[in-house]
XYZ file of C-alpha atoms in Angstrom:
559
model
C -76.099 -67.340 -36.282
C -73.346 -64.831 -37.052
C -72.514 -64.260 -33.372
C -72.174 -68.047 -32.784
C -69.633 -68.804 -35.546
C -66.258 -69.765 -34.094
C -63.033 -69.817 -36.121
C -60.386 -72.225 -34.806
C -56.827 -71.899 -36.113
C -54.557 -74.880 -35.508
C -50.887 -73.984 -35.668
C -47.850 -76.292 -35.827
C -46.269 -76.922 -32.431
C -48.583 -74.382 -30.790
C -51.948 -74.665 -29.040
C -55.043 -73.932 -31.183
C -56.420 -70.400 -31.228
C -60.199 -69.766 -31.337
C -62.296 -66.631 -31.746
C -65.880 -65.692 -32.538
C -66.307 -63.961 -35.923
C -69.164 -62.010 -37.476
C -70.605 -62.250 -40.976
C -68.301 -60.812 -43.599
C -65.401 -61.401 -45.999
C -61.987 -62.009 -44.441
C -58.699 -61.876 -46.338
C -56.257 -64.617 -45.331
C -52.506 -64.515 -45.884
C -49.026 -63.865 -44.549
C -49.189 -60.084 -45.021
C -49.969 -57.919 -41.984
C -52.791 -56.143 -43.851
C -54.960 -59.299 -43.875
C -57.772 -59.807 -41.377
C -56.512 -63.358 -40.726
C -52.708 -63.381 -40.616
C -50.851 -66.694 -41.128
C -47.117 -65.919 -41.162
C -45.195 -68.631 -43.026
C -43.122 -69.010 -46.206
C -45.685 -71.457 -47.630
C -48.511 -68.919 -47.245
C -48.913 -66.243 -49.929
C -49.125 -62.567 -48.986
C -52.821 -62.634 -49.946
C -53.638 -66.308 -50.011
C -57.421 -66.721 -49.827
C -60.780 -65.156 -48.996
C -62.944 -66.661 -46.254
C -66.594 -65.607 -46.404
C -68.957 -66.157 -43.463
C -72.649 -65.438 -44.009
C -76.065 -66.403 -42.703
C -76.635 -68.435 -45.883
C -73.357 -70.339 -45.810
C -69.574 -70.354 -45.586
C -67.066 -70.671 -48.380
C -63.406 -70.150 -49.166
C -61.775 -68.923 -52.374
C -58.134 -69.424 -53.296
C -56.457 -66.285 -54.660
C -53.189 -67.876 -55.763
C -53.205 -71.244 -57.574
C -49.592 -72.212 -56.842
C -50.127 -71.637 -53.118
C -52.796 -74.367 -52.912
C -55.710 -74.258 -50.475
C -57.242 -77.587 -49.376
C -60.535 -78.587 -47.761
C -60.239 -81.987 -46.094
C -57.386 -82.779 -48.479
C -59.195 -81.676 -51.656
C -57.711 -78.781 -53.635
C -59.900 -75.687 -53.810
C -60.493 -74.588 -57.397
C -62.008 -71.128 -57.298
C -64.742 -70.932 -54.628
C -65.677 -73.937 -52.486
C -68.328 -74.487 -49.831
C -67.221 -75.156 -46.252
C -69.327 -76.901 -43.627
C -68.969 -77.078 -39.870
C -65.918 -79.079 -38.791
C -64.287 -79.270 -42.207
C -60.573 -78.509 -42.205
C -59.255 -75.695 -44.427
C -55.522 -76.261 -44.934
C -53.361 -73.259 -45.852
C -49.648 -73.996 -45.659
C -48.974 -75.553 -42.234
C -52.171 -74.064 -40.763
C -55.597 -75.689 -40.385
C -58.716 -73.513 -40.095
C -62.022 -74.898 -38.821
C -65.422 -73.231 -38.499
C -67.922 -74.304 -35.849
C -71.389 -73.241 -34.751
C -71.442 -73.137 -30.965
C -74.996 -74.517 -30.711
C -74.165 -77.428 -32.969
C -76.441 -76.429 -35.853
C -75.334 -77.198 -39.365
C -74.689 -74.501 -41.918
C -76.575 -74.586 -45.234
C -74.550 -74.487 -48.452
C -74.372 -71.101 -50.217
C -76.739 -70.475 -53.125
C -75.321 -70.797 -56.662
C -73.460 -67.656 -57.763
C -74.776 -67.582 -61.330
C -77.374 -64.875 -62.042
C -79.621 -67.344 -63.869
C -80.185 -69.297 -60.645
C -81.466 -66.245 -58.780
C -85.236 -65.977 -58.287
C -86.825 -63.539 -60.735
C -87.843 -60.104 -59.565
C -91.531 -59.608 -59.009
C -92.621 -56.267 -60.460
C -94.928 -54.692 -57.878
C -98.448 -53.618 -58.584
C -99.014 -49.852 -58.730
C -99.470 -48.147 -55.379
C -102.738 -46.258 -54.842
C -101.041 -42.856 -54.317
C -98.650 -41.529 -56.981
C -98.564 -45.070 -58.430
C -95.955 -44.570 -61.137
C -93.325 -42.993 -58.867
C -93.943 -45.549 -56.123
C -93.698 -48.410 -58.606
C -90.413 -47.180 -60.098
C -88.998 -46.626 -56.618
C -89.926 -50.158 -55.576
C -88.353 -51.624 -58.728
C -85.147 -49.686 -58.072
C -85.003 -50.924 -54.482
C -85.385 -54.548 -55.591
C -82.765 -54.265 -58.321
C -80.401 -52.519 -55.922
C -80.825 -55.279 -53.326
C -80.319 -57.944 -55.994
C -77.159 -56.164 -57.163
C -75.666 -56.323 -53.674
C -76.483 -60.033 -53.425
C -74.937 -60.926 -56.771
C -71.964 -58.614 -56.858
C -70.681 -59.481 -53.358
C -69.044 -56.093 -52.830
C -67.398 -57.158 -49.576
C -65.591 -59.967 -51.354
C -64.467 -57.708 -54.211
C -63.126 -55.136 -51.775
C -61.315 -57.841 -49.801
C -59.722 -59.005 -53.076
C -58.659 -55.377 -53.664
C -60.561 -55.110 -56.934
C -59.668 -51.992 -58.884
C -62.130 -49.125 -59.249
C -62.475 -49.730 -62.977
C -63.242 -53.424 -62.459
C -65.779 -52.646 -59.747
C -67.636 -50.163 -61.970
C -67.564 -52.523 -64.959
C -68.868 -55.481 -62.955
C -71.594 -53.367 -61.362
C -72.844 -52.010 -64.688
C -72.843 -55.474 -66.280
C -74.664 -57.027 -63.300
C -77.331 -54.315 -63.261
C -77.836 -54.840 -66.981
C -78.309 -58.584 -66.447
C -80.858 -58.041 -63.677
C -82.904 -55.487 -65.637
C -82.829 -57.636 -68.774
C -84.290 -60.558 -66.806
C -87.371 -58.499 -65.959
C -87.467 -56.355 -69.113
C -90.669 -58.037 -70.338
C -92.424 -57.358 -67.030
C -91.501 -53.671 -66.688
C -94.483 -51.283 -66.766
C -95.089 -49.201 -69.860
C -93.084 -46.006 -70.007
C -90.048 -47.316 -68.083
C -87.016 -47.307 -70.393
C -84.644 -50.130 -69.368
C -81.530 -48.181 -70.367
C -82.558 -45.220 -68.205
C -83.386 -47.566 -65.317
C -79.923 -49.183 -65.613
C -78.226 -45.762 -65.523
C -80.225 -44.552 -62.524
C -79.505 -47.690 -60.490
C -75.829 -47.647 -61.504
C -75.520 -44.021 -60.374
C -77.208 -44.937 -57.091
C -74.955 -47.933 -56.439
C -71.595 -46.615 -57.630
C -71.860 -42.870 -58.249
C -73.788 -40.032 -56.626
C -77.247 -41.343 -57.479
C -79.753 -38.738 -58.664
C -77.076 -36.052 -58.217
C -74.937 -37.304 -61.118
C -76.833 -35.343 -63.779
C -76.977 -32.278 -61.528
C -73.196 -32.407 -61.081
C -72.771 -32.564 -64.871
C -75.125 -29.594 -65.450
C -72.820 -26.575 -65.682
C -75.709 -24.138 -65.184
C -76.117 -25.402 -61.589
C -73.851 -23.782 -58.997
C -75.128 -25.408 -55.793
C -76.919 -28.648 -54.866
C -78.826 -29.028 -51.584
C -80.199 -32.344 -50.335
C -82.617 -32.157 -47.377
C -83.304 -35.799 -46.629
C -83.858 -38.398 -49.338
C -86.873 -36.791 -51.039
C -86.084 -33.065 -51.147
C -83.340 -31.997 -53.587
C -82.832 -28.321 -54.429
C -80.404 -26.572 -56.785
C -79.215 -23.029 -57.364
C -79.282 -21.968 -60.990
C -78.502 -18.408 -62.130
C -78.617 -17.276 -58.517
C -82.122 -18.698 -57.919
C -82.953 -21.698 -55.726
C -85.441 -24.195 -57.154
C -86.667 -27.640 -56.157
C -85.987 -30.567 -58.475
C -88.025 -33.725 -58.916
C -85.023 -35.873 -57.920
C -85.126 -38.188 -54.921
C -83.050 -40.964 -53.392
C -84.299 -44.457 -52.619
C -84.194 -43.747 -48.868
C -82.096 -42.049 -46.208
C -79.680 -44.984 -46.140
C -78.944 -44.299 -49.799
C -78.058 -40.680 -48.973
C -75.794 -41.884 -46.147
C -74.059 -44.335 -48.497
C -73.337 -41.567 -51.003
C -72.001 -39.281 -48.265
C -69.667 -42.099 -47.176
C -68.624 -42.532 -50.814
C -67.618 -38.863 -50.946
C -65.764 -38.517 -47.635
C -63.950 -41.873 -47.383
C -61.445 -41.383 -50.251
C -60.046 -38.221 -48.632
C -59.636 -39.797 -45.209
C -62.650 -38.252 -43.503
C -65.531 -39.911 -41.711
C -69.110 -39.262 -40.666
C -71.031 -41.178 -38.023
C -72.954 -40.545 -34.821
C -69.792 -39.513 -32.978
C -68.829 -37.110 -35.829
C -72.185 -36.232 -37.417
C -70.981 -33.480 -39.748
C -68.052 -33.164 -42.128
C -66.480 -30.879 -44.734
C -65.109 -32.605 -47.809
C -64.649 -32.174 -51.555
C -65.370 -33.945 -54.794
C -62.653 -34.942 -57.222
C -63.183 -31.775 -59.260
C -62.649 -29.643 -56.132
C -66.331 -28.895 -55.497
C -66.991 -28.141 -51.836
C -69.103 -30.597 -49.844
C -70.730 -30.322 -46.432
C -72.757 -33.134 -44.895
C -74.678 -33.374 -41.627
C -76.674 -36.359 -40.416
C -79.007 -37.319 -37.564
C -79.154 -36.807 -34.644
C -78.090 -33.239 -35.461
C -80.275 -33.081 -38.572
C -83.955 -33.656 -37.894
C -84.919 -34.066 -41.567
C -82.538 -36.903 -42.367
C -79.056 -36.726 -43.937
C -78.362 -33.323 -45.490
C -75.787 -32.742 -48.217
C -74.681 -29.404 -49.663
C -72.389 -29.274 -52.701
C -70.892 -25.979 -53.864
C -69.868 -26.606 -57.452
C -66.949 -24.956 -59.162
C -66.539 -24.466 -62.886
C -64.554 -27.202 -64.632
C -62.400 -24.453 -66.099
C -61.431 -21.881 -63.421
C -62.844 -18.421 -64.080
C -60.533 -15.656 -65.258
C -60.836 -11.899 -64.866
C -62.364 -11.774 -68.358
C -65.154 -14.072 -67.142
C -65.872 -11.854 -64.125
C -65.923 -8.777 -66.352
C -68.374 -10.532 -68.688
C -70.570 -11.448 -65.710
C -70.561 -7.836 -64.525
C -68.711 -8.694 -61.303
C -65.771 -6.430 -62.219
C -64.765 -3.691 -64.619
C -61.556 -3.819 -66.621
C -59.957 -0.868 -64.812
C -60.683 -2.483 -61.415
C -59.190 -5.804 -62.572
C -56.077 -4.048 -63.878
C -55.639 -2.230 -60.566
C -55.875 -5.534 -58.664
C -53.287 -7.065 -61.008
C -50.907 -4.209 -60.170
C -51.537 -4.740 -56.430
C -50.591 -8.403 -56.750
C -47.460 -7.636 -58.776
C -46.169 -5.082 -56.222
C -46.715 -7.704 -53.492
C -49.552 -6.106 -51.570
C -51.320 -8.291 -49.014
C -54.947 -8.707 -50.041
C -57.985 -9.934 -48.117
C -61.136 -10.959 -49.981
C -64.182 -10.413 -47.756
C -67.835 -11.306 -48.150
C -70.690 -13.406 -46.874
C -71.402 -17.071 -47.509
C -71.794 -17.895 -51.197
C -70.657 -14.510 -52.470
C -67.768 -15.906 -54.535
C -64.733 -15.291 -52.312
C -62.929 -18.464 -53.399
C -63.628 -17.737 -57.076
C -62.200 -14.221 -56.751
C -59.180 -15.594 -54.871
C -58.552 -17.967 -57.788
C -58.751 -15.063 -60.235
C -56.248 -13.014 -58.199
C -53.878 -15.981 -58.154
C -53.687 -15.802 -61.961
C -51.794 -12.526 -61.544
C -49.021 -14.168 -59.476
C -45.644 -14.321 -61.285
C -44.705 -17.745 -62.675
C -41.374 -17.729 -60.849
C -42.964 -17.404 -57.385
C -43.180 -20.413 -55.062
C -46.794 -20.491 -53.821
C -48.034 -22.429 -50.790
C -51.817 -22.830 -50.492
C -53.409 -23.813 -47.176
C -57.034 -24.912 -46.930
C -59.435 -26.780 -44.697
C -60.700 -28.739 -47.720
C -58.673 -28.211 -50.899
C -60.735 -26.096 -53.326
C -58.328 -23.608 -54.889
C -57.158 -24.385 -58.410
C -54.186 -22.173 -59.116
C -53.110 -22.145 -62.742
C -49.447 -22.030 -61.787
C -46.559 -24.482 -61.952
C -44.711 -23.966 -58.657
C -47.551 -24.599 -56.198
C -47.503 -26.609 -52.952
C -51.017 -27.516 -51.778
C -51.593 -28.232 -48.080
C -54.852 -29.488 -46.572
C -55.848 -29.615 -42.903
C -56.679 -32.966 -41.318
C -59.572 -33.637 -38.909
C -59.118 -35.772 -35.776
C -59.349 -39.540 -36.075
C -61.994 -41.709 -34.435
C -60.114 -41.419 -31.123
C -60.159 -37.619 -31.307
C -56.435 -37.385 -32.033
C -54.156 -36.509 -34.905
C -55.847 -33.277 -36.035
C -53.716 -30.883 -38.106
C -55.248 -27.396 -38.147
C -54.956 -24.491 -40.564
C -52.861 -22.749 -37.940
C -50.418 -25.667 -37.793
C -50.052 -25.550 -41.567
C -49.520 -21.770 -41.649
C -46.701 -22.148 -39.137
C -45.178 -25.011 -41.091
C -45.430 -23.122 -44.384
C -43.039 -20.477 -43.070
C -40.306 -23.138 -43.152
C -41.061 -24.070 -46.768
C -39.511 -20.972 -48.360
C -42.757 -19.563 -49.776
C -42.801 -16.436 -51.910
C -46.568 -16.205 -51.445
C -48.885 -17.799 -48.903
C -52.516 -18.284 -49.920
C -54.887 -19.288 -47.101
C -58.286 -20.413 -48.356
C -60.066 -18.875 -45.374
C -59.057 -17.383 -42.033
C -61.642 -18.305 -39.431
C -59.722 -18.718 -36.168
C -56.374 -18.362 -34.424
C -54.479 -18.793 -37.696
C -55.224 -15.098 -38.353
C -52.411 -14.171 -35.922
C -49.893 -16.387 -37.716
C -51.065 -15.022 -41.069
C -50.541 -11.420 -39.900
C -47.086 -12.269 -38.604
C -46.186 -13.911 -41.924
C -47.364 -10.829 -43.820
C -45.242 -8.653 -41.522
C -42.074 -10.753 -41.742
C -41.148 -10.932 -45.398
C -44.066 -12.826 -46.954
C -45.578 -9.858 -48.750
C -48.145 -10.486 -51.448
C -50.096 -13.075 -49.496
C -53.811 -13.680 -50.081
C -56.673 -14.928 -47.923
C -60.442 -14.654 -47.417
C -62.530 -13.611 -44.416
C -66.258 -13.726 -43.692
C -67.357 -10.097 -43.223
C -70.008 -7.741 -44.591
C -67.987 -4.511 -44.852
C -64.276 -3.570 -44.963
C -64.586 -2.125 -41.455
C -66.071 -5.418 -40.276
C -63.006 -7.185 -41.665
C -60.822 -5.354 -39.152
C -63.115 -6.301 -36.267
C -63.252 -9.938 -37.438
C -59.464 -10.184 -37.624
C -59.153 -8.692 -34.129
C -61.573 -11.308 -32.810
C -59.789 -14.150 -34.587
C -56.411 -13.063 -33.215
C -57.871 -13.179 -29.692
C -59.090 -16.727 -30.495
C -55.437 -17.756 -30.815
C -55.165 -17.671 -27.028
C -52.605 -14.860 -26.989
C -53.547 -12.182 -24.470
C -52.609 -9.224 -26.664
C -53.837 -5.651 -26.134
C -56.198 -4.399 -28.844
C -53.779 -1.612 -29.805
C -51.015 -4.151 -30.509
C -53.385 -6.242 -32.632
C -54.433 -3.186 -34.643
C -50.811 -2.240 -35.205
C -50.218 -5.710 -36.636
C -53.276 -5.405 -38.878
C -52.479 -1.912 -40.148
C -48.918 -2.862 -41.101
C -49.850 -6.268 -42.599
C -53.052 -5.702 -44.597
C -52.903 -3.487 -47.681
C -56.095 -4.078 -49.685
C -59.572 -5.345 -48.741
C -61.848 -6.506 -51.548
C -65.496 -6.577 -50.517
C -67.742 -8.838 -52.594
C -71.522 -9.115 -52.244
C -74.383 -11.127 -53.632
C -77.374 -9.101 -54.821
C -81.073 -9.911 -54.841
C -80.980 -10.993 -58.509
C -78.326 -13.605 -57.715
C -75.415 -11.686 -59.243
C -72.137 -11.313 -57.362
C -70.083 -8.151 -57.606
C -67.017 -6.567 -56.057
C -68.659 -3.633 -54.274
C -65.599 -2.013 -52.732
C -61.812 -1.892 -53.092
C -60.479 -0.376 -49.887
C -56.907 0.437 -48.883
C -55.694 0.147 -45.290
C -53.714 3.370 -44.896
C -52.331 3.137 -41.377
C -53.274 3.892 -37.799
C -54.180 7.089 -35.975
C -54.277 6.584 -32.238
C -56.250 3.402 -31.629
C -58.133 3.524 -34.922
C -57.119 1.936 -38.221
C -57.587 4.372 -41.090
C -58.811 3.254 -44.496
C -59.731 4.862 -47.804
C -62.035 3.481 -50.475
C -60.478 3.451 -53.940
C -63.316 1.954 -56.022
C -66.991 1.374 -55.288
C -69.987 -0.153 -57.023
C -72.908 2.260 -57.108
C -76.339 0.706 -57.627
C -78.633 2.924 -59.658
C -81.782 0.805 -59.685
C -83.396 -2.394 -60.972
C -84.267 -2.924 -64.635
C -87.502 -4.368 -66.057
C -86.152 -7.931 -65.789
C -85.379 -7.534 -62.093
C -81.633 -7.250 -62.690
C -79.500 -4.917 -60.621
C -78.353 -1.813 -62.528
C -75.283 0.171 -61.526
C -71.637 0.899 -62.296
C -68.140 0.774 -60.840
C -66.605 4.155 -60.119
C -63.302 5.373 -58.666
C -63.595 7.591 -55.610
C -60.677 9.804 -56.601
C -58.448 8.600 -53.761
C -54.854 7.752 -54.684
C -53.271 4.702 -53.010
C -50.419 5.477 -50.636
C -48.283 2.842 -52.363
C -48.354 4.684 -55.706
C -44.590 5.214 -55.402
C -44.090 1.453 -54.996
C -45.828 0.980 -58.344
C -43.565 3.496 -60.060
C -40.449 2.023 -58.416
C -41.415 -1.434 -59.720
C -41.575 0.032 -63.251
C -45.076 -1.372 -63.792
C -47.224 0.300 -66.441
C -49.979 2.159 -64.596
C -52.553 4.472 -66.155
C -53.762 6.803 -63.400
C -56.925 7.592 -65.357
C -58.422 4.521 -63.693
C -58.342 6.446 -60.384
C -59.894 9.668 -61.722
C -63.704 9.994 -61.457
C -63.608 12.354 -64.455
C -61.435 10.227 -66.768
C -61.978 6.567 -65.847
C -64.438 6.079 -68.720
C -61.644 6.828 -71.196
C -59.366 4.221 -69.588
C -58.081 1.652 -72.064
C -59.082 3.635 -75.139
């Protein structure tokens, strides 16, 4: 029936206008943001809501003084509309028709008490308890959508707080109606929370998000949810109602930040409100159903003291990195996926002087710099027409016109590497970024490749000259078999000899074995090399204890 509903708008001194409309809630008013626009002084900006559904049509007045009439009778709240009845709004008359001449049934009463009671299903033969709970959840969820009328609330621009409050109250009403018929062992309060999380929040992921011991959440379809805890991946007993429920939650995550996911754009990078990183990929690219990966970040950003406590750093290494930041050395944090590059970048940012103007540039905003003078920029993906994309490279170029003292790029992965090198070489010393690479030497090769991706046909020697003069320090971070993450190398880029970039390692992590609990054993040691910028440190009048660089004396550092 939805495809045969025709809306006719009769306008003063103009011919009528007709169009076919689908089921849904339509805002009506003089404002351009309405779906049905009626420009006139006697029509309110948001005047009414017109709802068209398979079970009936009705109109609701949103502004009492504006007056909405049906065949001359004032609409008080929501009123049923039948085929051929005239809805009068200001000087306009709206009529709904069914093209085949069928009549439209009146809508069912909106009060929860009039709804048919839920029928609690009999236990299923296989895994009966889980199947029964799942079926109950599906019925309550469907009933919630019917009673709450989310489309209408959204059309009325209901606030987020009101939406959550109404949803929780409605779920409570539905569960209370069937409380006496719930199987033994099902706690109504827990059922209400689970369904509320599914309808409004992140479903079965809500508790996992709140668990601070979990660092990563992986959803492989609706019935396989894994987490990483203490560096180990384990499967949970959580599951979604179905794949559509996973898709709805993905939409709930990406929509507020202006991103989308559908068959034409079946994967997306996004973030949660707390900055946690999100990646989603759906069919047809994923063959196991919608997949969701959430990289959680601590609610309180880690400091160098935290990394020292975790064994990721030693105090003398952290103090050396602080000095490097203060004397404005350009630093690249390198490592594989999930090694903690962003966390280490956040820690380094704590060393930045308070008076510096910092511009951060990211694909999806994750950095949380504990500084006052910070400008955060985030790239933008193309719209549904494939236009309007703003890349990391565009933002790096623009940042040069924003008078930055420091530029922090969340990750260099393409042509922006050339613009980053040029910024480092033209007065923006002390910049920070991350690169995917397994060794400091690989970092150089990766940057060369990324510069070539910029489309500039530069000779390799010229690229290496740019790298050798721009990059000062490479921090290599790795993830070990026991799940721990450690800085395994602090390497200085010294210069260039011929066509080769020369480097020297200043600190290294030496693994000595594995203890009885399977934990990696080892220590951080200086190599004895002295950085070539030692004079810059002295000229800046920064306290620097050279015992941290001496393999014979570093153990006495800080005593």
